[in-house]
Tab-separated table of C-alpha atoms in Angstrom:
chain	number	residue	atom	x	y	z
A	1	UNK	CA	116.147	112.331	4.338
A	2	UNK	CA	115.766	115.738	5.279
A	3	UNK	CA	112.661	117.529	7.279
A	4	UNK	CA	110.997	118.950	3.989
A	5	UNK	CA	111.123	115.133	2.077
A	6	UNK	CA	110.599	113.839	5.305
A	7	UNK	CA	107.156	116.137	5.864
A	8	UNK	CA	105.749	115.150	2.060
A	9	UNK	CA	106.105	111.284	2.977
A	10	UNK	CA	104.208	111.827	5.967
A	11	UNK	CA	101.654	114.624	4.245
A	12	UNK	CA	101.685	111.993	1.248
A	13	UNK	CA	102.547	114.852	-1.328
A	14	UNK	CA	105.313	112.809	-3.228
A	15	UNK	CA	103.305	111.477	-6.241
A	16	UNK	CA	103.376	107.919	-4.817
A	17	UNK	CA	99.893	105.898	-4.417
A	18	UNK	CA	98.879	105.705	-0.654
A	19	UNK	CA	100.464	102.780	-0.377
A	20	UNK	CA	103.606	103.419	-1.364
A	21	UNK	CA	104.199	106.324	0.878
A	22	UNK	CA	102.491	104.386	3.773
A	23	UNK	CA	105.551	102.086	3.271
A	24	UNK	CA	108.008	104.701	2.548
A	25	UNK	CA	106.815	106.844	5.558
A	26	UNK	CA	106.946	103.700	7.748
A	27	UNK	CA	110.513	102.918	6.756
A	28	UNK	CA	111.811	106.769	7.395
A	29	UNK	CA	109.689	106.764	10.364
A	30	UNK	CA	112.119	103.834	11.770
A	31	UNK	CA	115.435	105.483	10.443
A	32	UNK	CA	114.272	108.707	12.014
A	33	UNK	CA	113.687	106.952	15.514
A	34	UNK	CA	116.950	104.876	15.108
A	35	UNK	CA	118.614	108.556	14.697
A	36	UNK	CA	116.870	109.732	17.893
A	37	UNK	CA	117.977	106.791	19.846
A	38	UNK	CA	121.415	107.441	18.807
A	39	UNK	CA	121.388	111.339	19.486
A	40	UNK	CA	119.722	110.104	22.996
A	41	UNK	CA	122.298	107.912	24.087
A	42	UNK	CA	125.552	109.807	22.658
A	43	UNK	CA	124.010	112.974	24.634
A	44	UNK	CA	123.656	110.625	27.710
A	45	UNK	CA	127.380	109.380	27.459
A	46	UNK	CA	128.864	112.878	26.298
A	47	UNK	CA	126.794	114.956	28.905
A	48	UNK	CA	125.479	117.651	26.621
A	49	UNK	CA	123.972	118.120	22.679
A	50	UNK	CA	126.817	119.949	21.866
A	51	UNK	CA	129.212	116.946	22.618
A	52	UNK	CA	127.045	114.669	21.479
A	53	UNK	CA	126.418	116.448	17.912
A	54	UNK	CA	130.140	116.497	17.470
A	55	UNK	CA	130.657	113.010	17.871
A	56	UNK	CA	127.446	112.253	15.433
A	57	UNK	CA	128.629	115.075	12.820
A	58	UNK	CA	125.436	117.224	13.322
A	59	UNK	CA	124.593	120.598	15.073
A	60	UNK	CA	123.569	120.502	19.135
A	61	UNK	CA	119.940	122.112	17.796
A	62	UNK	CA	119.559	119.074	15.579
A	63	UNK	CA	120.738	116.226	18.500
A	64	UNK	CA	118.486	118.017	20.771
A	65	UNK	CA	115.386	118.533	18.261
A	66	UNK	CA	115.959	114.761	18.061
A	67	UNK	CA	115.633	114.165	21.685
A	68	UNK	CA	112.500	116.458	21.765
A	69	UNK	CA	110.695	114.050	19.308
A	70	UNK	CA	111.578	111.276	21.260
A	71	UNK	CA	110.632	112.477	24.564
A	72	UNK	CA	106.981	113.481	22.731
A	73	UNK	CA	107.217	109.712	21.073
A	74	UNK	CA	107.227	108.328	24.179
A	75	UNK	CA	105.583	110.872	26.418
A	76	UNK	CA	108.353	110.805	29.701
A	77	UNK	CA	111.003	113.148	30.217
A	78	UNK	CA	114.201	111.347	29.506
A	79	UNK	CA	116.455	114.468	30.800
A	80	UNK	CA	116.677	116.822	33.331
A	81	UNK	CA	117.887	120.149	32.010
A	82	UNK	CA	118.668	123.656	32.893
A	83	UNK	CA	120.823	126.306	31.410
A	84	UNK	CA	124.111	125.134	33.017
A	85	UNK	CA	123.656	121.039	33.118
A	86	UNK	CA	122.116	117.748	32.061
A	87	UNK	CA	121.061	114.894	33.761
A	88	UNK	CA	119.144	111.334	33.126
A	89	UNK	CA	115.914	111.100	34.926
A	90	UNK	CA	115.161	107.832	36.051
A	91	UNK	CA	113.216	106.780	33.470
A	92	UNK	CA	115.952	107.999	31.135
A	93	UNK	CA	118.364	105.753	32.735
A	94	UNK	CA	116.222	102.697	32.101
A	95	UNK	CA	115.592	103.698	28.732
A	96	UNK	CA	119.725	104.057	28.185
A	97	UNK	CA	120.275	101.137	29.064
A	98	UNK	CA	117.932	99.172	26.581
A	99	UNK	CA	118.979	101.596	23.803
A	100	UNK	CA	122.757	100.726	24.684
A	101	UNK	CA	121.824	97.135	23.798
A	102	UNK	CA	119.968	97.969	21.053
A	103	UNK	CA	122.619	99.774	19.089
A	104	UNK	CA	124.951	97.622	20.143
A	105	UNK	CA	123.380	94.871	18.851
A	106	UNK	CA	123.127	96.638	15.346
A	107	UNK	CA	126.941	97.462	15.780
A	108	UNK	CA	127.515	93.556	16.060
A	109	UNK	CA	125.299	92.670	13.273
A	110	UNK	CA	126.660	94.864	10.844
A	111	UNK	CA	130.293	93.509	11.681
A	112	UNK	CA	129.541	90.115	11.812
A	113	UNK	CA	127.851	90.737	8.324
A	114	UNK	CA	131.379	92.564	7.320
A	115	UNK	CA	133.272	90.028	8.031
A	116	UNK	CA	131.674	87.050	6.328
A	117	UNK	CA	134.151	87.818	3.231
A	118	UNK	CA	136.910	87.749	5.633
A	119	UNK	CA	139.023	84.515	5.374
A	120	UNK	CA	139.372	82.587	8.946
A	121	UNK	CA	142.305	83.254	10.758
A	122	UNK	CA	143.743	83.725	14.521
A	123	UNK	CA	143.827	81.600	17.499
A	124	UNK	CA	140.742	79.447	18.454
A	125	UNK	CA	140.273	78.208	22.399
A	126	UNK	CA	138.399	74.751	22.070
A	127	UNK	CA	137.199	72.978	24.934
A	128	UNK	CA	136.514	69.344	24.394
A	129	UNK	CA	135.684	66.250	25.970
A	130	UNK	CA	138.103	63.523	26.534
A	131	UNK	CA	136.315	60.789	24.718
A	132	UNK	CA	137.018	63.921	21.650
A	133	UNK	CA	140.196	62.823	21.750
A	134	UNK	CA	139.462	60.104	19.325
A	135	UNK	CA	138.153	62.836	16.570
A	136	UNK	CA	141.845	64.070	16.232
A	137	UNK	CA	141.555	63.030	12.399
A	138	UNK	CA	138.682	65.273	11.783
A	139	UNK	CA	140.740	68.167	13.638
A	140	UNK	CA	143.638	67.481	11.327
A	141	UNK	CA	141.698	67.797	8.595
A	142	UNK	CA	140.462	71.433	9.770
A	143	UNK	CA	144.083	72.432	10.432
A	144	UNK	CA	144.806	71.513	6.449
A	145	UNK	CA	141.354	73.462	5.131
A	146	UNK	CA	142.193	76.743	7.425
A	147	UNK	CA	145.951	76.811	7.830
A	148	UNK	CA	145.695	80.501	9.429
A	149	UNK	CA	143.635	78.957	12.405
A	150	UNK	CA	145.934	77.920	15.116
A	151	UNK	CA	143.765	75.646	17.439
A	152	UNK	CA	144.218	75.621	21.071
A	153	UNK	CA	142.756	72.603	22.457
A	154	UNK	CA	141.971	71.439	26.240
A	155	UNK	CA	140.713	68.059	26.416
A	156	UNK	CA	138.903	67.878	29.903
A	157	UNK	CA	135.365	65.898	31.122
A	158	UNK	CA	134.708	69.000	33.856
A	159	UNK	CA	132.173	71.239	33.424
A	160	UNK	CA	133.906	74.441	32.082
A	161	UNK	CA	132.747	77.789	32.314
A	162	UNK	CA	132.836	78.609	28.965
A	163	UNK	CA	132.252	82.581	29.323
A	164	UNK	CA	134.623	82.892	32.214
A	165	UNK	CA	137.160	80.916	31.307
A	166	UNK	CA	137.586	82.468	27.935
A	167	UNK	CA	137.109	79.925	25.127
A	168	UNK	CA	135.527	80.464	22.274
A	169	UNK	CA	134.018	77.744	21.167
A	170	UNK	CA	133.242	74.140	23.161
A	171	UNK	CA	132.201	70.253	22.169
A	172	UNK	CA	130.530	68.351	24.486
A	173	UNK	CA	128.289	65.278	24.414
A	174	UNK	CA	124.710	65.256	25.265
A	175	UNK	CA	121.795	68.035	25.456
A	176	UNK	CA	123.359	71.862	25.787
A	177	UNK	CA	121.641	73.602	28.870
A	178	UNK	CA	123.378	76.738	29.636
A	179	UNK	CA	120.953	79.543	28.091
A	180	UNK	CA	124.145	81.749	28.059
A	181	UNK	CA	125.593	79.553	25.127
A	182	UNK	CA	124.350	79.075	21.595
A	183	UNK	CA	124.338	75.752	20.557
A	184	UNK	CA	124.278	73.755	17.517
A	185	UNK	CA	123.697	69.610	17.142
A	186	UNK	CA	126.698	68.578	14.924
A	187	UNK	CA	126.561	64.792	14.978
A	188	UNK	CA	124.922	62.297	16.397
A	189	UNK	CA	125.965	58.406	17.645
A	190	UNK	CA	124.780	55.715	18.934
A	191	UNK	CA	127.142	54.122	21.473
A	192	UNK	CA	128.370	50.122	21.202
A	193	UNK	CA	128.382	47.700	23.728
A	194	UNK	CA	131.213	45.237	23.600
A	195	UNK	CA	133.449	42.388	24.967
A	196	UNK	CA	136.567	40.544	23.511
A	197	UNK	CA	135.703	36.756	21.760
A	198	UNK	CA	137.747	35.684	24.590
A	199	UNK	CA	135.655	36.957	27.405
A	200	UNK	CA	132.637	36.069	25.795
A	201	UNK	CA	134.034	32.280	25.147
A	202	UNK	CA	134.666	32.109	28.809
A	203	UNK	CA	131.447	34.094	30.399
A	204	UNK	CA	129.061	33.378	27.530
A	205	UNK	CA	127.546	36.232	25.273
A	206	UNK	CA	124.633	38.202	26.766
A	207	UNK	CA	121.266	37.917	24.637
A	208	UNK	CA	119.098	40.475	26.526
A	209	UNK	CA	120.164	43.416	28.888
A	210	UNK	CA	118.866	41.531	31.776
A	211	UNK	CA	121.878	39.077	31.230
A	212	UNK	CA	124.279	41.731	31.976
A	213	UNK	CA	123.284	41.811	35.517
A	214	UNK	CA	125.431	38.282	35.255
A	215	UNK	CA	128.558	39.571	34.089
A	216	UNK	CA	131.617	41.991	34.653
A	217	UNK	CA	130.570	45.503	33.561
A	218	UNK	CA	133.045	47.930	32.802
A	219	UNK	CA	131.449	51.356	33.571
A	220	UNK	CA	132.487	55.129	33.240
A	221	UNK	CA	131.889	57.353	35.595
A	222	UNK	CA	131.096	61.360	35.094
A	223	UNK	CA	134.267	63.507	36.417
A	224	UNK	CA	131.909	66.100	37.402
A	225	UNK	CA	129.300	64.258	39.195
A	226	UNK	CA	131.005	60.928	40.030
A	227	UNK	CA	127.979	59.624	38.875
A	228	UNK	CA	127.984	56.417	36.854
A	229	UNK	CA	126.745	56.860	33.474
A	230	UNK	CA	124.363	54.561	32.330
A	231	UNK	CA	123.681	52.622	29.223
A	232	UNK	CA	121.440	53.360	26.440
A	233	UNK	CA	119.342	50.142	26.674
A	234	UNK	CA	115.707	50.245	25.793
A	235	UNK	CA	115.010	48.198	29.328
A	236	UNK	CA	118.627	47.868	31.873
A	237	UNK	CA	116.177	44.992	33.693
A	238	UNK	CA	118.611	44.658	37.112
A	239	UNK	CA	120.800	47.270	37.734
A	240	UNK	CA	124.380	47.135	35.937
A	241	UNK	CA	127.168	45.703	37.966
A	242	UNK	CA	130.249	47.510	38.358
A	243	UNK	CA	133.494	45.408	37.979
A	244	UNK	CA	135.511	48.513	37.534
A	245	UNK	CA	135.037	52.197	36.646
A	246	UNK	CA	137.132	55.038	35.109
A	247	UNK	CA	136.494	58.776	34.080
A	248	UNK	CA	138.079	58.400	30.858
A	249	UNK	CA	137.504	56.039	27.919
A	250	UNK	CA	141.072	55.133	27.017
A	251	UNK	CA	141.374	52.385	30.178
A	252	UNK	CA	137.545	51.361	29.190
A	253	UNK	CA	138.970	49.999	25.974
A	254	UNK	CA	142.009	48.437	26.977
A	255	UNK	CA	140.120	46.461	29.600
A	256	UNK	CA	137.566	45.508	27.243
A	257	UNK	CA	140.198	44.129	24.751
A	258	UNK	CA	142.043	42.653	27.334
A	259	UNK	CA	138.787	40.203	28.389
A	260	UNK	CA	138.355	42.052	31.548
A	261	UNK	CA	134.493	42.567	30.816
A	262	UNK	CA	131.946	44.245	28.914
A	263	UNK	CA	131.870	47.801	28.143
A	264	UNK	CA	129.446	50.798	26.658
A	265	UNK	CA	131.750	53.229	24.392
A	266	UNK	CA	131.572	55.549	21.785
A	267	UNK	CA	131.183	53.747	18.305
A	268	UNK	CA	134.242	56.107	16.744
A	269	UNK	CA	136.278	55.133	20.165
A	270	UNK	CA	135.904	51.290	18.890
A	271	UNK	CA	135.892	51.120	15.161
A	272	UNK	CA	138.959	49.557	14.653
A	273	UNK	CA	139.189	47.249	17.520
A	274	UNK	CA	135.326	46.048	16.003
A	275	UNK	CA	136.889	45.539	12.266
A	276	UNK	CA	139.943	43.449	12.999
A	277	UNK	CA	137.742	40.888	15.512
A	278	UNK	CA	139.195	42.275	18.824
A	279	UNK	CA	135.800	43.410	19.827
A	280	UNK	CA	132.861	41.898	19.276
A	281	UNK	CA	129.433	44.237	19.256
A	282	UNK	CA	126.599	42.949	21.679
A	283	UNK	CA	122.598	43.384	22.195
A	284	UNK	CA	122.743	46.144	19.106
A	285	UNK	CA	118.902	45.649	18.873
A	286	UNK	CA	118.495	46.561	22.483
A	287	UNK	CA	120.178	49.834	22.157
A	288	UNK	CA	118.058	52.601	21.317
A	289	UNK	CA	119.307	55.814	22.921
A	290	UNK	CA	120.660	58.374	20.518
A	291	UNK	CA	123.286	60.413	21.912
A	292	UNK	CA	124.735	63.829	19.961
A	293	UNK	CA	127.694	66.132	19.800
A	294	UNK	CA	127.197	70.079	19.938
A	295	UNK	CA	129.288	72.886	19.807
A	296	UNK	CA	128.472	75.823	21.977
A	297	UNK	CA	129.527	79.423	21.813
A	298	UNK	CA	128.559	82.531	24.033
A	299	UNK	CA	125.823	84.125	22.743
A	300	UNK	CA	126.930	87.215	23.694
A	301	UNK	CA	129.718	87.070	21.086
A	302	UNK	CA	130.096	88.342	17.815
A	303	UNK	CA	130.607	85.209	15.528
A	304	UNK	CA	133.517	85.244	13.997
A	305	UNK	CA	134.676	84.123	10.425
A	306	UNK	CA	136.979	81.680	12.244
A	307	UNK	CA	134.439	80.449	14.979
A	308	UNK	CA	131.914	80.037	11.611
A	309	UNK	CA	134.111	78.263	9.881
A	310	UNK	CA	134.885	75.504	12.666
A	311	UNK	CA	131.299	75.265	13.589
A	312	UNK	CA	130.188	74.566	9.929
A	313	UNK	CA	133.191	72.160	9.386
A	314	UNK	CA	132.577	70.085	12.087
A	315	UNK	CA	128.552	69.763	11.258
A	316	UNK	CA	129.960	68.331	7.934
A	317	UNK	CA	132.534	66.379	9.119
A	318	UNK	CA	130.913	64.434	12.167
A	319	UNK	CA	127.558	63.285	10.416
A	320	UNK	CA	127.260	59.924	10.671
A	321	UNK	CA	127.568	58.761	6.963
A	322	UNK	CA	130.960	60.578	7.204
A	323	UNK	CA	132.053	59.185	10.575
A	324	UNK	CA	130.267	55.377	9.985
A	325	UNK	CA	128.577	56.153	13.649
């Protein structure tokens, strides 16, 4: 909008009713303010009105007036000026940092919208917990649905630094706690307490959580903290014994099937063993806690089509009704 049109809207001489022109004025005032912010940032980065105008496609005079209007609105001087050079004031330096973030967010939002119709493609670096190796059928389905996305999978239970280590996205169990990350809950599951029929024949079947104190319990230990992971029971009664412990799920499954004790495992890890009778599910009415899978990605990064596709795919395919969780 040119200066004449802006003045007309401001004065109300536009033929619009008062409500219309006030709305128009607010809109154009916001546009004018953003233009002034851009002029200020470009001037600070380029070092002069002339150089800023060259980058913005405006005259040096127009850039100077935009900055002057901004200073008038803020009631603060942003630049020290003289005939030879100009430099930011202390207030100008503080304001510049905020303005750069605002404009960067606007550019990121524009780029994100522009990419919504772009087909997902490229490498996607993903960190997953070791238990997620059992979800490889879901990952295989994703690869079939998005053949132009190359998955780079890192399976580990250690606490990775998503940003420092350059991951695009991580899949984790439990509640996310890193404020630098965006997150989405993509699936919920209730763990199963299981044992082999031969073990139960030899040692009896526990009827309550307290009965577990008399059994051989195969425990999982966090590789990060070294602590034993609690079993999701309404009440454990006495503390659970530790016949053996492992940081991975696979040895616990093997030992449980071999009749060496009782284990607490994710349902998708032992679905087949329960279905064919090698393991029996125990104490189901006493299991209260529900765990979740979360997908996390850096909040500071643009959500690319490949990342959006992965998050949406996991959310739809890890639903309990799809996974028997």
